Short mmCIF file of C-alpha atoms and ligand atoms in Angstrom, two decimals:
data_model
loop_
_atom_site.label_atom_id
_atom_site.label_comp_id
_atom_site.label_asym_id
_atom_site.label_seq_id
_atom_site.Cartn_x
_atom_site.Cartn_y
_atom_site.Cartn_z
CA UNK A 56 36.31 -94.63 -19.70
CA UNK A 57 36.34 -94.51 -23.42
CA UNK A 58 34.50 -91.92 -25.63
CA UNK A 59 31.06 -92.85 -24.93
CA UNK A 60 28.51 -94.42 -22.44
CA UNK A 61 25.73 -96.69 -22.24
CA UNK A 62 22.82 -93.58 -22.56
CA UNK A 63 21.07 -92.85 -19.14
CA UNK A 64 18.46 -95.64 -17.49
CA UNK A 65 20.18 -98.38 -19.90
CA UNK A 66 23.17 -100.64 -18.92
CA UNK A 67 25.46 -103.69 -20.29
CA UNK A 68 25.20 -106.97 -18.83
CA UNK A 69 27.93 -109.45 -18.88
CA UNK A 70 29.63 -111.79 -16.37
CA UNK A 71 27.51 -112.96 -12.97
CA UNK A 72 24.35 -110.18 -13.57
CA UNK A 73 23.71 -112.04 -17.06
CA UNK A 74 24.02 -115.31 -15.99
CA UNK A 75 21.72 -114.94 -13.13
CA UNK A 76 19.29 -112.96 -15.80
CA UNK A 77 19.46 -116.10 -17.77
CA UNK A 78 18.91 -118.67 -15.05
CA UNK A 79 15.71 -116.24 -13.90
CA UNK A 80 14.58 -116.40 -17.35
CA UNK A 81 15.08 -119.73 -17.75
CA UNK A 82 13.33 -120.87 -14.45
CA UNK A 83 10.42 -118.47 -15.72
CA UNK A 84 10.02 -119.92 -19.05
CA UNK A 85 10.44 -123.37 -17.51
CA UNK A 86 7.57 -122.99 -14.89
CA UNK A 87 5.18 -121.55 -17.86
CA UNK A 88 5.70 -124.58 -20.04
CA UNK A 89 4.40 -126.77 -16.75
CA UNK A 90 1.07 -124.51 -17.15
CA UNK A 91 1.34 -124.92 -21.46
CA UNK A 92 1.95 -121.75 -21.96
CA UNK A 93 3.32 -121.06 -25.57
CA UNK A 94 6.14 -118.48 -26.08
CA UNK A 95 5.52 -115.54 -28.61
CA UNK A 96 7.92 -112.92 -30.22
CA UNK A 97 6.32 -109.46 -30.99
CA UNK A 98 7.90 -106.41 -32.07
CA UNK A 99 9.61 -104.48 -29.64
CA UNK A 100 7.82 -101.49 -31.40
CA UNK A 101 4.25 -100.88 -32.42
CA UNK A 102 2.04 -97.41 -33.54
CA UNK A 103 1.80 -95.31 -30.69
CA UNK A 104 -1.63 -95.47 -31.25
CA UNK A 105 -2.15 -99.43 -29.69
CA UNK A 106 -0.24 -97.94 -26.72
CA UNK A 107 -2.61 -94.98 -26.14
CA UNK A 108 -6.06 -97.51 -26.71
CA UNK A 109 -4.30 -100.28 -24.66
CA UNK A 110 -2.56 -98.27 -21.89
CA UNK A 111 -4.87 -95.55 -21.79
CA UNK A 112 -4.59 -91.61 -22.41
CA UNK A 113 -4.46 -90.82 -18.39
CA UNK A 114 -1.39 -93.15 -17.81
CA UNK A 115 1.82 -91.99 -16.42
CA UNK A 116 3.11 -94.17 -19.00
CA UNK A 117 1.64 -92.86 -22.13
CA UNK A 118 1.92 -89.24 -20.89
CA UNK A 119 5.16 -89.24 -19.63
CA UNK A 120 7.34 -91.99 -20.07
CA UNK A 121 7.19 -93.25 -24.08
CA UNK A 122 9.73 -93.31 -26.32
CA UNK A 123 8.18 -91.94 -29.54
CA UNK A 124 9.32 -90.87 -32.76
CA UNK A 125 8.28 -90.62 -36.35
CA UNK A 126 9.67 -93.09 -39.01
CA UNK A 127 10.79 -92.43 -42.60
CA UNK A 128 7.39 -93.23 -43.56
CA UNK A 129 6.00 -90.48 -41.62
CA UNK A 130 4.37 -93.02 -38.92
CA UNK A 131 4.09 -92.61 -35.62
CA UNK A 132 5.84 -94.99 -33.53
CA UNK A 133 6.77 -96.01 -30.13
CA UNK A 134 9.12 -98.28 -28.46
CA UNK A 135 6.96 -100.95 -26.42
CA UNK A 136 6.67 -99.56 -22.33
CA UNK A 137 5.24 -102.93 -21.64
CA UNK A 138 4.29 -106.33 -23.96
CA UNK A 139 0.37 -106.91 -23.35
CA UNK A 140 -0.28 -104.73 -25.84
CA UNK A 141 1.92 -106.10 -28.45
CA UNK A 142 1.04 -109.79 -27.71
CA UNK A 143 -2.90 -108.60 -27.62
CA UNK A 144 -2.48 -106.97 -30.73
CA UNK A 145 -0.61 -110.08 -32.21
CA UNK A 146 -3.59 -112.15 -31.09
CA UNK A 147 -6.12 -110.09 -33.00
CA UNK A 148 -3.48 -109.79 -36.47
CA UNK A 149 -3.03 -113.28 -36.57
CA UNK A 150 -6.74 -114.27 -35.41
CA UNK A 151 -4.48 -116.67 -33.08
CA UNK A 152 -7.87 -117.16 -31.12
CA UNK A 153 -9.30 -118.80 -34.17
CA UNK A 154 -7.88 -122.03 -34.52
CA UNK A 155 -6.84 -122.39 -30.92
CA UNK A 156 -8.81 -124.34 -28.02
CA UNK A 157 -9.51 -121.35 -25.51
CA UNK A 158 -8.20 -120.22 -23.41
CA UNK A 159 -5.05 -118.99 -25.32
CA UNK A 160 -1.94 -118.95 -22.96
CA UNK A 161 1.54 -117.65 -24.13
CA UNK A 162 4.06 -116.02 -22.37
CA UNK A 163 7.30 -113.80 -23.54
CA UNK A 164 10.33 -112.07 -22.72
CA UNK A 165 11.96 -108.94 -23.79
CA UNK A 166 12.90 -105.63 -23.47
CA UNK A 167 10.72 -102.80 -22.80
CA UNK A 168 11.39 -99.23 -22.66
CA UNK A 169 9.71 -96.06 -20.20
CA UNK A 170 11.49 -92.83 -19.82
CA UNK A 171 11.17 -92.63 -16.33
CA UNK A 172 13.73 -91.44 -13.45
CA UNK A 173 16.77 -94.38 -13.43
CA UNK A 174 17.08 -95.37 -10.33
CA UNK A 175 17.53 -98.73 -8.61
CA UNK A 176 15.47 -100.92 -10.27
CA UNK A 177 14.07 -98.74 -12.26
CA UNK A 178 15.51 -98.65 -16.14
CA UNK A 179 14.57 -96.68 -19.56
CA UNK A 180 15.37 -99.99 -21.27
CA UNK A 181 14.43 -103.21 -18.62
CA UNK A 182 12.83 -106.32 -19.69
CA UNK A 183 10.26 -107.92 -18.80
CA UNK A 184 8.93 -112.01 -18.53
CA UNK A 185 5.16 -112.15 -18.80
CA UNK A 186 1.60 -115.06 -19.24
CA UNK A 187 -1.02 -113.49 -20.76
CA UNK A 188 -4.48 -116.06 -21.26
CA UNK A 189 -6.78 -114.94 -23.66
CA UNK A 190 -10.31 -116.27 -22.95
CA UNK A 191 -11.29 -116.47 -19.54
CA UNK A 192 -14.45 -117.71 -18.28
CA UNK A 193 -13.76 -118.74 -15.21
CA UNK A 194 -12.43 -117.19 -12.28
CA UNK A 195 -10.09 -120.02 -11.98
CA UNK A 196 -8.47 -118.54 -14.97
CA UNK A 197 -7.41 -115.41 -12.74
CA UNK A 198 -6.32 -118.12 -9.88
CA UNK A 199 -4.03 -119.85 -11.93
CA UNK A 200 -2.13 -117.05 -13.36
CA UNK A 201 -1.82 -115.80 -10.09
CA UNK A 202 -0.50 -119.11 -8.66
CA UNK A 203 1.82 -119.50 -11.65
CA UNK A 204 3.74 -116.18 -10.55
CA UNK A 205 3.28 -116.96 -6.84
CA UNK A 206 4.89 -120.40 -7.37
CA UNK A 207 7.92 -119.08 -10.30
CA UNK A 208 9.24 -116.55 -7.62
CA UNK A 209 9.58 -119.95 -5.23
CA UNK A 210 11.51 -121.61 -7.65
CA UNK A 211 13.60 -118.92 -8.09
CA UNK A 212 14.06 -119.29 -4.26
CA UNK A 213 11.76 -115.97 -3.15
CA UNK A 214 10.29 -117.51 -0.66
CA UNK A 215 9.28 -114.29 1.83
CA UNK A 216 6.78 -112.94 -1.66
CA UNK A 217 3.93 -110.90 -0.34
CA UNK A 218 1.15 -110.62 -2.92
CA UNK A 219 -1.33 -107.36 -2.68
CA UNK A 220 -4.40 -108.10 -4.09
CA UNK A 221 -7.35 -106.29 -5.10
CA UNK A 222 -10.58 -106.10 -7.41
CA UNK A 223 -11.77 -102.94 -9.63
CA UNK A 224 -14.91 -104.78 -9.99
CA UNK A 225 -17.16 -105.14 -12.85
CA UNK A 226 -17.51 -102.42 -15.20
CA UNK A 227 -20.97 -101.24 -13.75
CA UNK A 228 -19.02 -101.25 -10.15
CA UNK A 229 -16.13 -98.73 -11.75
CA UNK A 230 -18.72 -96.41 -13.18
CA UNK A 231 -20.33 -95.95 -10.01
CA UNK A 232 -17.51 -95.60 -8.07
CA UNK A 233 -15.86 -93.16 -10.56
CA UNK A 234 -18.64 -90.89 -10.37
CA UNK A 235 -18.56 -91.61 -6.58
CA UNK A 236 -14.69 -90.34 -7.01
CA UNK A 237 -15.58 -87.03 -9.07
CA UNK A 238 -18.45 -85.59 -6.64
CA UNK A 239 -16.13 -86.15 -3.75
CA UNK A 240 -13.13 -84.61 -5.28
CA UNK A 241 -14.63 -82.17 -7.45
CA UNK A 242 -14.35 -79.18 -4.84
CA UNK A 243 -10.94 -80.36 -3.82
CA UNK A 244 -8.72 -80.72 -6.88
CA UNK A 245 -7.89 -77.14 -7.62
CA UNK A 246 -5.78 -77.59 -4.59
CA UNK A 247 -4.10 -80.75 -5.81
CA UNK A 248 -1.17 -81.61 -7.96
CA UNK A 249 -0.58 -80.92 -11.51
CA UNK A 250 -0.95 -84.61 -12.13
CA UNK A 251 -4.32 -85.04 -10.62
CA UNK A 252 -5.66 -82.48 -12.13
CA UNK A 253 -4.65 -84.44 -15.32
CA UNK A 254 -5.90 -87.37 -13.91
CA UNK A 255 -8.99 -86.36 -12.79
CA UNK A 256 -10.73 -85.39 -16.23
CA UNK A 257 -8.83 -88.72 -17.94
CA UNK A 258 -8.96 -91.22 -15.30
CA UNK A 259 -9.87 -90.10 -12.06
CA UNK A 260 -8.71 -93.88 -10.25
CA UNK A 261 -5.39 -92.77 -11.38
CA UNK A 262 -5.52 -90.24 -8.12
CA UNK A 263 -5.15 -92.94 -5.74
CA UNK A 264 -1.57 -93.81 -6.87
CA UNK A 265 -0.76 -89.89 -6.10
CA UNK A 266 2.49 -89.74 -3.79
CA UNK A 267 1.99 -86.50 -2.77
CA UNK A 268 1.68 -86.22 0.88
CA UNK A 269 -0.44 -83.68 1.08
CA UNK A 270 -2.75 -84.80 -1.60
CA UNK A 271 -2.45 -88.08 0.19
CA UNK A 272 -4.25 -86.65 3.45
CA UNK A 273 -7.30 -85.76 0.89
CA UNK A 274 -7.01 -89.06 -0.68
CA UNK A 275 -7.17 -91.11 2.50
CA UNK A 276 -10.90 -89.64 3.21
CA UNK A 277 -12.06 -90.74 -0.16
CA UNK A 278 -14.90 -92.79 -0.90
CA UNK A 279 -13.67 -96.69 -0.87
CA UNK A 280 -14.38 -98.99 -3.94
CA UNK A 281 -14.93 -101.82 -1.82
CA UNK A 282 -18.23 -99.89 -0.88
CA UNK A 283 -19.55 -99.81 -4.69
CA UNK A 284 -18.48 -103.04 -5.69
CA UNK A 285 -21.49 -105.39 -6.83
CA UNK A 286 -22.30 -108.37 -5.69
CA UNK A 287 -21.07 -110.15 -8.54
CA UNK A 288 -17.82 -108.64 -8.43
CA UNK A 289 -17.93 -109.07 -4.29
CA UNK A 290 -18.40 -112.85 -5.06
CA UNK A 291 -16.19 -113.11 -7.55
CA UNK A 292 -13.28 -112.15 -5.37
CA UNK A 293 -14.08 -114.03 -2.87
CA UNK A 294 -13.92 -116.92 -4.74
CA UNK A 295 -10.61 -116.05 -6.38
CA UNK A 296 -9.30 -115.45 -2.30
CA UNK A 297 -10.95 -119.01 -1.49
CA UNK A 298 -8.97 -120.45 -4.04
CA UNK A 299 -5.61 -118.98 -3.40
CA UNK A 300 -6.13 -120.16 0.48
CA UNK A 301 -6.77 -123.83 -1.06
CA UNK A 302 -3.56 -123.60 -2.68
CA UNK A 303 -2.24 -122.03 0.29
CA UNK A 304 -0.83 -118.76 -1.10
CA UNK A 305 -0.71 -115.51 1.21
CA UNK A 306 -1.92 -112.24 0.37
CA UNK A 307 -2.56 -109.15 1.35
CA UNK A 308 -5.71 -107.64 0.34
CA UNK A 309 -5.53 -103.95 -0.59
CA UNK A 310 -8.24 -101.85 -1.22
CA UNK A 311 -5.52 -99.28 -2.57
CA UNK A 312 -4.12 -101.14 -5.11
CA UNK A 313 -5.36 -99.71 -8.54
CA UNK A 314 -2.50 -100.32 -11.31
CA UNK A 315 -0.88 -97.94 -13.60
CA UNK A 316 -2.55 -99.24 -16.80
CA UNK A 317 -6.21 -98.79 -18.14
CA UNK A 318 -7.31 -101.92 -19.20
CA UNK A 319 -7.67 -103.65 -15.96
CA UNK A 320 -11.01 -104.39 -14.64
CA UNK A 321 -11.84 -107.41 -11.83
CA UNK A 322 -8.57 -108.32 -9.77
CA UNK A 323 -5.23 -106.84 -9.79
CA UNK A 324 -2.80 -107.86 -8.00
CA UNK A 325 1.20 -107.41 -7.51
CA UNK A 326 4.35 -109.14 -6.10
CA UNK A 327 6.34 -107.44 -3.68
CA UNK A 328 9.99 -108.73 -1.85
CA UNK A 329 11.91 -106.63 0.12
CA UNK A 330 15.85 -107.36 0.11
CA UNK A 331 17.32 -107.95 2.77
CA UNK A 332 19.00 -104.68 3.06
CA UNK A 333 15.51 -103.20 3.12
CA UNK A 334 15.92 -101.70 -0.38
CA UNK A 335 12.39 -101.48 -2.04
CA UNK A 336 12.54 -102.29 -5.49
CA UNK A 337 8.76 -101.80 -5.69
CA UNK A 338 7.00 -104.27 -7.35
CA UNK A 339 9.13 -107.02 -8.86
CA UNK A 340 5.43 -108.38 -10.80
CA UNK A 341 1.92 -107.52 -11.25
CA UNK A 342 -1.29 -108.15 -13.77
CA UNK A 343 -4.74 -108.08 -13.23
CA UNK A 344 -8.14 -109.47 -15.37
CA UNK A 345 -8.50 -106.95 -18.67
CA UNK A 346 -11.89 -107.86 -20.14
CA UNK A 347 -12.23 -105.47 -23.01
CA UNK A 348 -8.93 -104.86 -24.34
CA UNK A 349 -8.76 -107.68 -27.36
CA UNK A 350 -12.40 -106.03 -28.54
CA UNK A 351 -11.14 -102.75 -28.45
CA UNK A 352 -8.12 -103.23 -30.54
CA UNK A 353 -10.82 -105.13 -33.08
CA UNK A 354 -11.03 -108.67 -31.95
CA UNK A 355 -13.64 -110.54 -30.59
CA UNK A 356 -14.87 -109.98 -27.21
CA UNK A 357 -12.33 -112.06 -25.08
CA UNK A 358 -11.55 -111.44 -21.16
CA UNK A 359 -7.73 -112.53 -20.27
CA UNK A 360 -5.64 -112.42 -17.17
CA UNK A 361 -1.65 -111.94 -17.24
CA UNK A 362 1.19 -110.33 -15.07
CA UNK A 363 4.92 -109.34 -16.10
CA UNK A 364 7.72 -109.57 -13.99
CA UNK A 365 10.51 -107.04 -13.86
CA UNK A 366 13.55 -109.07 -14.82
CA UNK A 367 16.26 -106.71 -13.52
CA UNK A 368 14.53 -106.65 -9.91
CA UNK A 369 14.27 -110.33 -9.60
CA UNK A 370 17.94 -110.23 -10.49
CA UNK A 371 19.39 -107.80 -7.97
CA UNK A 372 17.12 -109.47 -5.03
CA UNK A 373 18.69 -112.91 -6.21
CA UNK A 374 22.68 -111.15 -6.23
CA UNK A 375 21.28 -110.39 -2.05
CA UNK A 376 19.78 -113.92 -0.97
CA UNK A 377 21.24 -116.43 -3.14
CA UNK A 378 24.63 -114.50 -4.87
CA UNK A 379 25.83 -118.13 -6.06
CA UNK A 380 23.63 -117.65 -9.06
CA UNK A 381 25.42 -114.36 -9.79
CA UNK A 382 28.40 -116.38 -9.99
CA UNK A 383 29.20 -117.79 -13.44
CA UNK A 384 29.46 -121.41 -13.71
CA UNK A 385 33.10 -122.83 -13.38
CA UNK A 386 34.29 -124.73 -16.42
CA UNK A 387 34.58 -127.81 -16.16
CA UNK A 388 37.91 -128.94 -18.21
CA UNK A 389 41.30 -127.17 -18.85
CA UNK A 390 43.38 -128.98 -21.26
CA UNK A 391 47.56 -128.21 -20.53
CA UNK A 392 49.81 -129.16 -22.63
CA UNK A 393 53.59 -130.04 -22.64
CA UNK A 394 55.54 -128.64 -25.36
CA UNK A 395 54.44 -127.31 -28.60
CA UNK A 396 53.73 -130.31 -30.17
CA UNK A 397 50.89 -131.25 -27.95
CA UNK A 398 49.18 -128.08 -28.80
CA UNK A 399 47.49 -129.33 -32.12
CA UNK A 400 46.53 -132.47 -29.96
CA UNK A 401 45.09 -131.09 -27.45
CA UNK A 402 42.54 -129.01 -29.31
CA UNK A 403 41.64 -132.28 -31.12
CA UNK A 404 41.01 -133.72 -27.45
CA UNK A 405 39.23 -130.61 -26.98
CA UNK A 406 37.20 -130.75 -29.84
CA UNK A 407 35.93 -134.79 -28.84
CA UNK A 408 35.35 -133.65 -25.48
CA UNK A 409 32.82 -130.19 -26.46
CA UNK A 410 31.19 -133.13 -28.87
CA UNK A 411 30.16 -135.27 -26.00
CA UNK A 412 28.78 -131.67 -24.52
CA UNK A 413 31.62 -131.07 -21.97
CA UNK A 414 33.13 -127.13 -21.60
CA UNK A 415 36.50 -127.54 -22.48
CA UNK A 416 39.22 -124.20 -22.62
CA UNK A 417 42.84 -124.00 -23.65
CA UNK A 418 45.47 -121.55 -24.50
CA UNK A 419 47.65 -121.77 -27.81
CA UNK A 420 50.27 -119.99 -26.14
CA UNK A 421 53.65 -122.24 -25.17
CA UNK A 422 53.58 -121.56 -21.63
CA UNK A 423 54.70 -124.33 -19.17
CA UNK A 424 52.58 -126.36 -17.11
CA UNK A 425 52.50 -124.84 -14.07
CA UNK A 426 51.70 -121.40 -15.63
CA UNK A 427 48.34 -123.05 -17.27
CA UNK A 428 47.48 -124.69 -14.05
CA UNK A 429 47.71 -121.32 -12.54
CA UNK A 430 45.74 -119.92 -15.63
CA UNK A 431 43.29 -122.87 -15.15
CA UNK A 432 42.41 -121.87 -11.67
CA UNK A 433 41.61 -118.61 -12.65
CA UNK A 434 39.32 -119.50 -14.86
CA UNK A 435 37.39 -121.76 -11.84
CA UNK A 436 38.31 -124.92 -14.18
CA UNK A 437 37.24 -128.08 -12.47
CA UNK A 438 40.08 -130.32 -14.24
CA UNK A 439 42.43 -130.32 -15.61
CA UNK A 440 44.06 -132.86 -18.41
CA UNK A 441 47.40 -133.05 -19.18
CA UNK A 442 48.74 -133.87 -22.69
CA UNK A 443 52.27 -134.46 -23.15
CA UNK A 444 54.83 -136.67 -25.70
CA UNK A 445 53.36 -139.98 -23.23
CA UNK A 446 50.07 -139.18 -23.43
CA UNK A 447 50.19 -138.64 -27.44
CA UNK A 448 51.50 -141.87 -27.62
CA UNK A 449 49.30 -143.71 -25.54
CA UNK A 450 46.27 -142.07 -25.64
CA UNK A 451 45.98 -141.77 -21.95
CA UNK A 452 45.72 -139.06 -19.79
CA UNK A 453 46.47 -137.80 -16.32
CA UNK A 454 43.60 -135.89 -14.94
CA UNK A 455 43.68 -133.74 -12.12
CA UNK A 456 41.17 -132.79 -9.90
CA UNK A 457 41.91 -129.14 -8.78
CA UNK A 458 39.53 -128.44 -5.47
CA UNK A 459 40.30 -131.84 -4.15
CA UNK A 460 44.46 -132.07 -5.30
CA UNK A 461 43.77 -135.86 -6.99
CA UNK A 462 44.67 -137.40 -10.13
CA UNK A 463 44.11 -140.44 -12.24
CA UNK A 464 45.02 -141.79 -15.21
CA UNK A 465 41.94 -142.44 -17.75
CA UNK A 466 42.60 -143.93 -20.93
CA UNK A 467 41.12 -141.79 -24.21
CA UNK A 468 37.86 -144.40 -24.56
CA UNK A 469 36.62 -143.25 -20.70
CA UNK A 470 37.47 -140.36 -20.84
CA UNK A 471 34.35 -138.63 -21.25
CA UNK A 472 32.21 -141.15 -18.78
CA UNK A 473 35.31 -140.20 -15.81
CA UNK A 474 34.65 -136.28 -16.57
CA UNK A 475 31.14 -136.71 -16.29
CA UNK A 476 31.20 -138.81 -13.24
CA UNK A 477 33.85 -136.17 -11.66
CA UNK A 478 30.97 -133.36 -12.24
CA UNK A 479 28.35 -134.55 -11.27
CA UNK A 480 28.06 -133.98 -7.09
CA UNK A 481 26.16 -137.49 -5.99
CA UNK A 482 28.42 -139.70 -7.83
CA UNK A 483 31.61 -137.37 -7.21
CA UNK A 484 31.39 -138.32 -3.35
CA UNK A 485 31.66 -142.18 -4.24
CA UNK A 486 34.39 -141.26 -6.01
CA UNK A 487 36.55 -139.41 -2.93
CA UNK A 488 35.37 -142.91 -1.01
CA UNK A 489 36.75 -144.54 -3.45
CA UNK A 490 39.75 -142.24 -3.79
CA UNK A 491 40.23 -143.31 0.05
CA UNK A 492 39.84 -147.00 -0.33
CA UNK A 493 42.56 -146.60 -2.56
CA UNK A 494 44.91 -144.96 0.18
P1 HAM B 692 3.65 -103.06 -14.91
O1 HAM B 692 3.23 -103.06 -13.48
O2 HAM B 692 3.67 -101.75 -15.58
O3 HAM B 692 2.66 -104.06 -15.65
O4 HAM B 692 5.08 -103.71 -15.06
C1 HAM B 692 5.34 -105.04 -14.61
C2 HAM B 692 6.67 -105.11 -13.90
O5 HAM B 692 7.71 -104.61 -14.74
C3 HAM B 692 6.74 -104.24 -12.65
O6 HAM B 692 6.19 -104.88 -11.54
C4 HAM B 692 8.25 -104.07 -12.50
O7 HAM B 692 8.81 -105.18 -11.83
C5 HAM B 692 8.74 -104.06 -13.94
N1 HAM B 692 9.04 -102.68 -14.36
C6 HAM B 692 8.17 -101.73 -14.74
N2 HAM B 692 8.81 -100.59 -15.06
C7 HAM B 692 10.13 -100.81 -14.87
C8 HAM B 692 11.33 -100.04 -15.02
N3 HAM B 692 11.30 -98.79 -15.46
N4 HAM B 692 12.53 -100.61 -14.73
C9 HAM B 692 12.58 -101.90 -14.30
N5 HAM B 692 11.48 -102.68 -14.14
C10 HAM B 692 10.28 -102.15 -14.42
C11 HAM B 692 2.75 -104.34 -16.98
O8 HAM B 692 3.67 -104.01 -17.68
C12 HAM B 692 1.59 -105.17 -17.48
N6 HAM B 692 1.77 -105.37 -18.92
C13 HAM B 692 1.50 -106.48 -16.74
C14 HAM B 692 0.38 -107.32 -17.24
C15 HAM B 692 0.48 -108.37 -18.08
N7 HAM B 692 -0.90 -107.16 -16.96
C16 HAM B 692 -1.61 -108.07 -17.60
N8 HAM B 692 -0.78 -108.79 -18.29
#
């Protein structure tokens, strides 16, 4: 067990979970480079001021869940619960709107941190992929970040994604229906949770995410925003729903669906997957329109759309449909040797073969062939080359295939073109044909 362990909501990842975290982050990144998207690195902390403006006093997460200290310098400071802020913030310190054709579109990856209950799917430290475009004007702005997340989660092979989708409307729209929200609960709320009653003098909206079931029966009655939504903001949704049923995307429109984060105004929306075992993970992505937030940190007035994905969700819904990518990859070569003296040789061969980009192990102890065969196996090595006093001499090597029990001598100069015909699976089935002409 050892003297200490990871601290509670964090983990280690190693072995299959990181390289299906990689290949998910990879696919991501991938699929936002198809829409130009430009990566950006921010700070993984920031004043705990930007938080508060950005996120917004009423949040769960700025109440509850941020990790905030003071530095040396007497500053206050807090870990990053999410990266809009940060990359918003970047935008407006680096006037990256300036010089670029709008809109802006980057994306990023990283941890973030909330000090919420760890549970499954739910970290202190997780980390996050996430598009953010900066300078909307159209509503096919909000389509196409939509699409981009609809569309990554295919590639990743979610193919059963429901998307809940809503609008807050215009700002006019949320003022009306806020007040709309306070005369209706106003007599009500003494009887209602702690949190609502927090929630109802910072950001009343905030109520309808209450879990409370008996605040929920109060809740349910409750005027709807649908009814005090403009026709602007009616038409603009409709559009946006038009649009995703061109590009033939499903959703789920719900009129519940109000986000945990201030900034959002227009459509929100969220991804949801349930595993196979029926575990809900909640919400592996969501994002919405946020017109104000770039002018309120002290940038120009710029409307932008994103979403983040949860990284460790997507992950432990992949390890339930598609576990191969929770396998790590085999290697491809083992190089055994015969006798000491073929050591030193063999990590030359080694070395020649990583050059040409081929994943090559060996051990440096003097163990005898079968032994390394055995040890290659373990280690899910796809061949394995043997170098012995012959093979020294003549610069030619027996290589054996170890799923399909062949082997074949290849001289040192094809070497690398046989390995790479061996691994790769169209041309590996000519081979076995030709394996069996041979016979
Ligand atoms: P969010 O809904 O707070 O939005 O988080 C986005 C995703 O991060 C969630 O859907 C979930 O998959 C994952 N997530 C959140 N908290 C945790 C946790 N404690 N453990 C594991 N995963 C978690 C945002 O963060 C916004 N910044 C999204 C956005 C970008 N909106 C506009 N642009």
């Amino acid at each position: 067990m050892g003297k200490y362990q990871p601290q509670r909501g964090t983990y280690d990842a190693y072995g299959g979970f990181l390289n299906c975290f990689n290949i998910v982050l990879n696919v991501l990144s991938e699929m936002a480079k198809q829409y130009n998207y430009k990566e950006i690195i921010t700070p993984i902390y920031e004043s705990t001021d930007l938080f508060i403006r950005s996120s917004g006093e009423g949040s769960d997460v700025v109440r509850k869940e941020m990790f905030s200290f003071k530095d040396r310098g007497d500053r206050d400071i807090s870990l990053r619960p999410e990266m809009t802020a940060g990359v918003i913030r970047s935008v407006v310190s680096n006037k990256l709107y300036a010089n670029a054709d709008l809109p802006l579109k980057l994306f990023y990856k990283g941890p973030a941190f909330r000090y919420e209950r760890p549970s499954k799917g739910r970290y202190r430290q997780f980390n996050q992929f996430g598009v953010e475009t900066i300078g909307v004007t159209s509503y096919l702005s909000d389509v196409e970040v939509i699409c981009l997340g609809y569309r990554s989660l295919q590639e990743l092979g979610l193919l059963d994604v429901k998307l809940k989708i809503n609008t807050l409307g215009n700002q006019a729209s949320r003022e009306r229906y806020n007040q709309a929200l306070k005369d209706y609960f106003q007599d009500k709320i003494e009887s209602m949770c702690e949190d609502c009653k927090t929630r109802f003098n910072v950001n009343i909206l905030r109520i309808l995410d209450c879990k409370v079931e008996e605040d929920q029966k109060i809740i349910k009655e409750c005027p709807k925003l649908d009814d005090y939504l403009d026709d602007e903001s009616k038409e603009y949704f409709r559009k946006v729903l038009e649009m995703l049923d061109q590009l033939n995307i499903p959703y789920e429109v719900d009129n519940t669906l109000v986000r945990g984060l201030d900034y959002y105004s227009g459509v929100v929306f969220e991804y949801h997957y349930s595993s196979p075992e029926g575990v809900n993970l909640g919400a592996v992505g969501a994002g919405g329109h946020y017109p104000n937030l770039v002018s309120e940190i002290g940038g120009p007035s710029l409307e932008c759309v994103g979403f983040a994905f949860g990284i460790e969700r997507l992950v432990t819904l992949l390890e339930d449909i598609i576990p191969e990518t929770y396998k790590e990859p085999d290697l491809s070569v083992f190089i055994g040797h015969i006798g000491k003296e073929a050591i030193e040789h063999s990590l030359l061969l080694a070395d020649y073969l990583r050059e040409n980009y081929i994943d090559v192990d060996l051990t440096f102890d003097d163990k005898s062939l079968s032994s390394q065969i055995k040890l290659a196996n373990k280690k899910n090595a796809r061949l394995f080359i043997v170098v012995g006093e012959d093979e020294m001499k003549n610069y030619v090597y027996q290589v054996k295939d170890l799923s399909q029990k062949t082997q074949m001598a290849v001289s040192y100069c094809d070497l690398v073109d046989y390995i790479m015909e061996k691994l790769s699976p169209s041309i590996n089935d000519e081979s076995e044909d030709f394996e069996n002409d041979e016979d």
